C-alpha cells in the first residue's frame, strides 16, 4: 500500500475524482499514471503521479507517455472516420476497392466495415511467420492478403487484437498515401497539440514509462496456446525482437497496439469527438462512426458481450465495458488498464494511462471508482 503525491490540477467540485485516482496507489498497487477529464471542452482534471519505472527511481512527469496497447485502436478508428468524413472512404464498399490484393483466398466481399467491427474473420494468421515478422509491415500485409477468413465474414465477431492494425492501417495508407502513424501525427495529434504517437521516435524514449507486467503474469509479450484467442491475442508477441519496452517495438507502427500517449492526449481526442467533432470530424461523421452500434454479440476471442461501432467499443450497462451511465459513450481500452472514451451526451472526454498492468481482459478495477466520481461530480 503506497501513498502518492499527485501533481497537476483538479477543479474543487471534482475532488472525488482526485481521491479515486489517488486510491489506485493504496488499493491497486499503481506505480505511475495520468488521468485527464474534459467536460464541455474545459479541462476539469489533469493529474499525474507515481513513477515511470518498476524500480521507482524515475518520477512520472507531466509529459510522461506510455504504451496504451489497444487504446491505440480508438485513435486509428478516428483516423478512418476522418477519411469517411472527407468522402475518401466508404465503409460499405469492399476492401478490395481500395486494396486489390486483399481479394485473395475468398475475401473479395469483405467490407471495410467488417475490419472496423472485428467481423472480417481475420483475427489471426495461419501461415508460419518468421521471428520479427510483426516488425515488417509489408510482410504482415502480405500474410493477411493470403489469409483465408477464420469464419464467415459478417456472421461472427472476434477481436482482431493485433491484425486490426495492419488491416485498418493498410486501408488508410491505400486511401491517403500516409501511414496510419503519419496520419495521426499530422491530422490528430498535431492539430490538437497533444502527445500521441503510433511509431515512437527515439528522441522520446527518455520520457516514456516502462510497462510493468501484471503480478503473476508471464513476461510482457509472451503467449502460446493453439486456439483462436491465442492466434488473435498473441500473434505479434513470439515474433518480436524483445518486448514492448524495446526500441524495436516502440519504433514500429502497430495501429492496434503500440500507440504512446498519456491521459491528456486521449482525453483531448475524445473531448473533440464528444463536442461534435471538435475540428476533427463533422457532427454527422461523429454520429455515424462513434455512438452508432454496428455489431453486438459475444466476442469469439474475448468470450463476452461487446457492442461495437466503427472501430470503437460502446459502453454496456452491466458489462465488462461499462463506462458511465450513457449507452452512447464510445471509446477503447487497452490491455492492462489504459482507457479513453467520449460521452457525447454529457460532453465528456476521458483519458487514463498507466504503466502497471492489471491481469485479465475487459474491466479494470481502477476504472469504475474514477468514472463514478466523474459523473457524481457533474
Short mmCIF file of N, CA, C and O in Angstrom, two decimals, residues 272-325:
data_model
loop_
_atom_site.label_atom_id
_atom_site.label_comp_id
_atom_site.label_asym_id
_atom_site.label_seq_id
_atom_site.Cartn_x
_atom_site.Cartn_y
_atom_site.Cartn_z
N UNK A 272 -12.79 16.20 -28.25
CA UNK A 272 -13.13 16.75 -29.56
C UNK A 272 -14.31 15.99 -30.17
O UNK A 272 -15.25 16.59 -30.71
N UNK A 273 -14.27 14.67 -30.06
CA UNK A 273 -15.36 13.87 -30.61
C UNK A 273 -16.65 14.08 -29.84
O UNK A 273 -17.74 14.09 -30.42
N UNK A 274 -16.54 14.25 -28.54
CA UNK A 274 -17.74 14.47 -27.71
C UNK A 274 -18.36 15.84 -27.96
O UNK A 274 -19.54 16.06 -27.70
N UNK A 275 -17.54 16.79 -28.48
CA UNK A 275 -18.02 18.14 -28.75
C UNK A 275 -18.41 18.29 -30.23
O UNK A 275 -18.14 19.31 -30.86
N UNK A 276 -19.04 17.26 -30.79
CA UNK A 276 -19.49 17.35 -32.17
C UNK A 276 -18.39 17.26 -33.20
O UNK A 276 -18.58 17.63 -34.36
N UNK A 277 -17.23 16.78 -32.80
CA UNK A 277 -16.13 16.60 -33.75
C UNK A 277 -14.94 17.47 -33.44
O UNK A 277 -13.82 17.15 -33.79
N UNK A 278 -15.18 18.63 -32.83
CA UNK A 278 -14.09 19.48 -32.36
C UNK A 278 -13.04 19.83 -33.38
O UNK A 278 -11.86 19.95 -33.06
N UNK A 279 -13.43 19.98 -34.64
CA UNK A 279 -12.47 20.30 -35.69
C UNK A 279 -11.86 19.10 -36.35
O UNK A 279 -11.24 19.21 -37.41
N UNK A 280 -12.01 17.91 -35.75
CA UNK A 280 -11.51 16.69 -36.37
C UNK A 280 -12.54 16.09 -37.32
O UNK A 280 -12.21 15.64 -38.42
N UNK A 281 -13.79 16.06 -36.88
CA UNK A 281 -14.87 15.43 -37.63
C UNK A 281 -16.10 16.33 -37.63
O UNK A 281 -16.29 17.13 -36.71
N UNK A 282 -16.94 16.16 -38.64
CA UNK A 282 -18.25 16.81 -38.61
C UNK A 282 -19.13 16.08 -37.60
O UNK A 282 -18.89 14.93 -37.25
N UNK A 283 -20.17 16.77 -37.13
CA UNK A 283 -21.10 16.14 -36.20
C UNK A 283 -21.73 14.90 -36.80
O UNK A 283 -21.94 13.89 -36.11
N UNK A 284 -22.03 14.94 -38.10
CA UNK A 284 -22.63 13.78 -38.77
C UNK A 284 -21.68 12.59 -38.75
O UNK A 284 -22.10 11.45 -38.51
N UNK A 285 -20.40 12.85 -39.00
CA UNK A 285 -19.42 11.76 -39.01
C UNK A 285 -19.24 11.17 -37.61
O UNK A 285 -19.08 9.96 -37.46
N UNK A 286 -19.27 12.03 -36.59
CA UNK A 286 -19.18 11.52 -35.22
C UNK A 286 -20.33 10.56 -34.96
O UNK A 286 -20.14 9.45 -34.44
N UNK A 287 -21.55 10.97 -35.33
CA UNK A 287 -22.72 10.12 -35.09
C UNK A 287 -22.61 8.81 -35.85
O UNK A 287 -22.95 7.74 -35.33
N UNK A 288 -22.13 8.86 -37.08
CA UNK A 288 -22.02 7.66 -37.90
C UNK A 288 -20.98 6.69 -37.37
O UNK A 288 -21.21 5.47 -37.33
N UNK A 289 -19.84 7.21 -36.94
CA UNK A 289 -18.72 6.35 -36.60
C UNK A 289 -18.57 6.07 -35.11
O UNK A 289 -17.95 5.07 -34.73
N UNK A 290 -19.11 6.93 -34.24
CA UNK A 290 -18.89 6.79 -32.81
C UNK A 290 -19.99 6.09 -32.05
O UNK A 290 -19.86 4.92 -31.67
N UNK A 291 -21.12 6.76 -31.79
CA UNK A 291 -22.14 6.19 -30.91
C UNK A 291 -23.14 5.24 -31.57
O UNK A 291 -24.01 4.70 -30.90
N UNK A 292 -23.03 5.02 -32.88
CA UNK A 292 -23.98 4.14 -33.58
C UNK A 292 -23.50 2.69 -33.53
O UNK A 292 -22.39 2.38 -33.95
N UNK A 293 -24.34 1.81 -33.02
CA UNK A 293 -23.98 0.40 -32.89
C UNK A 293 -24.07 -0.31 -34.24
O UNK A 293 -25.06 -0.23 -34.94
N UNK A 294 -22.99 -1.03 -34.59
CA UNK A 294 -22.96 -1.81 -35.82
C UNK A 294 -22.89 -3.30 -35.56
O UNK A 294 -23.27 -4.11 -36.40
N UNK A 295 -22.37 -3.69 -34.41
CA UNK A 295 -22.25 -5.11 -34.08
C UNK A 295 -22.32 -5.27 -32.57
O UNK A 295 -21.70 -4.51 -31.84
N UNK A 296 -23.10 -6.25 -32.14
CA UNK A 296 -23.20 -6.53 -30.70
C UNK A 296 -23.48 -8.01 -30.51
O UNK A 296 -24.55 -8.50 -30.86
N UNK A 297 -22.50 -8.72 -30.02
CA UNK A 297 -22.67 -10.16 -29.76
C UNK A 297 -21.50 -10.63 -28.91
O UNK A 297 -20.58 -9.87 -28.65
N UNK A 298 -21.56 -11.86 -28.49
CA UNK A 298 -20.43 -12.40 -27.74
C UNK A 298 -19.21 -12.46 -28.66
O UNK A 298 -19.27 -13.02 -29.75
N UNK A 299 -18.14 -11.89 -28.20
CA UNK A 299 -16.90 -11.89 -28.97
C UNK A 299 -16.24 -13.26 -28.86
O UNK A 299 -16.01 -13.76 -27.75
N UNK A 300 -15.94 -13.87 -29.99
CA UNK A 300 -15.41 -15.24 -30.01
C UNK A 300 -13.99 -15.33 -29.46
O UNK A 300 -13.55 -16.42 -29.07
N UNK A 301 -13.28 -14.23 -29.43
CA UNK A 301 -11.93 -14.23 -28.87
C UNK A 301 -11.96 -13.88 -27.39
O UNK A 301 -11.35 -14.55 -26.56
N UNK A 302 -12.71 -12.83 -27.05
CA UNK A 302 -12.74 -12.36 -25.67
C UNK A 302 -13.66 -13.20 -24.79
O UNK A 302 -13.45 -13.31 -23.58
N UNK A 303 -14.73 -13.75 -25.39
CA UNK A 303 -15.63 -14.62 -24.64
C UNK A 303 -16.71 -13.90 -23.85
O UNK A 303 -17.31 -14.50 -22.96
N UNK A 304 -16.98 -12.64 -24.18
CA UNK A 304 -18.07 -11.92 -23.53
C UNK A 304 -18.68 -10.92 -24.50
O UNK A 304 -18.12 -10.64 -25.57
N UNK A 305 -19.85 -10.40 -24.13
CA UNK A 305 -20.58 -9.47 -24.99
C UNK A 305 -19.80 -8.18 -25.19
O UNK A 305 -19.30 -7.59 -24.24
N UNK A 306 -19.71 -7.77 -26.45
CA UNK A 306 -19.11 -6.48 -26.78
C UNK A 306 -20.01 -5.78 -27.79
O UNK A 306 -20.46 -6.39 -28.76
N UNK A 307 -20.31 -4.50 -27.54
CA UNK A 307 -21.03 -3.66 -28.50
C UNK A 307 -19.99 -2.81 -29.24
O UNK A 307 -19.17 -2.16 -28.61
N UNK A 308 -20.05 -2.85 -30.56
CA UNK A 308 -19.04 -2.13 -31.33
C UNK A 308 -19.69 -1.15 -32.30
O UNK A 308 -20.70 -1.45 -32.94
N UNK A 309 -19.06 0.02 -32.43
CA UNK A 309 -19.38 0.93 -33.52
C UNK A 309 -18.25 0.79 -34.54
O UNK A 309 -17.63 -0.27 -34.62
N UNK A 310 -17.96 1.81 -35.32
CA UNK A 310 -16.95 1.66 -36.37
C UNK A 310 -15.54 1.87 -35.81
O UNK A 310 -14.95 2.94 -35.92
N UNK A 311 -15.02 0.83 -35.20
CA UNK A 311 -13.68 0.86 -34.64
C UNK A 311 -13.64 1.16 -33.16
O UNK A 311 -12.58 1.02 -32.54
N UNK A 312 -14.76 1.58 -32.59
CA UNK A 312 -14.83 1.89 -31.17
C UNK A 312 -15.64 0.82 -30.44
O UNK A 312 -16.42 0.09 -31.04
N UNK A 313 -15.48 0.77 -29.12
CA UNK A 313 -16.32 -0.04 -28.24
C UNK A 313 -17.36 0.88 -27.63
O UNK A 313 -17.05 2.02 -27.25
N UNK A 314 -18.59 0.40 -27.53
CA UNK A 314 -19.67 1.15 -26.90
C UNK A 314 -19.85 0.67 -25.46
O UNK A 314 -19.81 -0.53 -25.19
N UNK A 315 -20.07 1.61 -24.56
CA UNK A 315 -20.31 1.27 -23.16
C UNK A 315 -21.54 0.37 -23.03
O UNK A 315 -22.55 0.58 -23.71
N UNK A 316 -21.44 -0.63 -22.17
CA UNK A 316 -22.51 -1.60 -22.00
C UNK A 316 -22.86 -1.72 -20.52
O UNK A 316 -22.03 -2.15 -19.71
N UNK A 317 -24.07 -1.35 -20.16
CA UNK A 317 -24.50 -1.41 -18.76
C UNK A 317 -24.38 -2.83 -18.23
O UNK A 317 -24.89 -3.77 -18.84
N UNK A 318 -23.71 -3.00 -17.11
CA UNK A 318 -23.55 -4.31 -16.51
C UNK A 318 -22.53 -5.19 -17.19
O UNK A 318 -22.32 -6.34 -16.77
N UNK A 319 -21.85 -4.68 -18.24
CA UNK A 319 -20.89 -5.49 -18.97
C UNK A 319 -19.45 -5.20 -18.57
O UNK A 319 -19.17 -4.39 -17.68
N UNK A 320 -18.52 -5.87 -19.25
CA UNK A 320 -17.10 -5.67 -18.96
C UNK A 320 -16.69 -4.23 -19.30
O UNK A 320 -15.76 -3.70 -18.70
N UNK A 321 -17.35 -3.67 -20.32
CA UNK A 321 -17.05 -2.30 -20.72
C UNK A 321 -18.22 -1.41 -20.34
O UNK A 321 -19.09 -1.11 -21.16
N UNK A 322 -18.27 -1.01 -19.10
CA UNK A 322 -19.30 -0.09 -18.62
C UNK A 322 -18.60 1.19 -18.20
O UNK A 322 -17.91 1.23 -17.18
N UNK A 323 -18.77 2.23 -19.01
CA UNK A 323 -18.06 3.48 -18.78
C UNK A 323 -19.08 4.59 -18.55
O UNK A 323 -19.34 5.42 -19.42
N UNK A 324 -19.70 4.58 -17.38
CA UNK A 324 -20.69 5.59 -17.06
C UNK A 324 -22.09 5.17 -17.47
O UNK A 324 -22.30 4.07 -17.98
N UNK A 325 -23.08 6.05 -17.28
CA UNK A 325 -24.48 5.67 -17.44
C UNK A 325 -25.05 5.77 -18.85
O UNK A 325 -26.17 5.31 -19.08
#
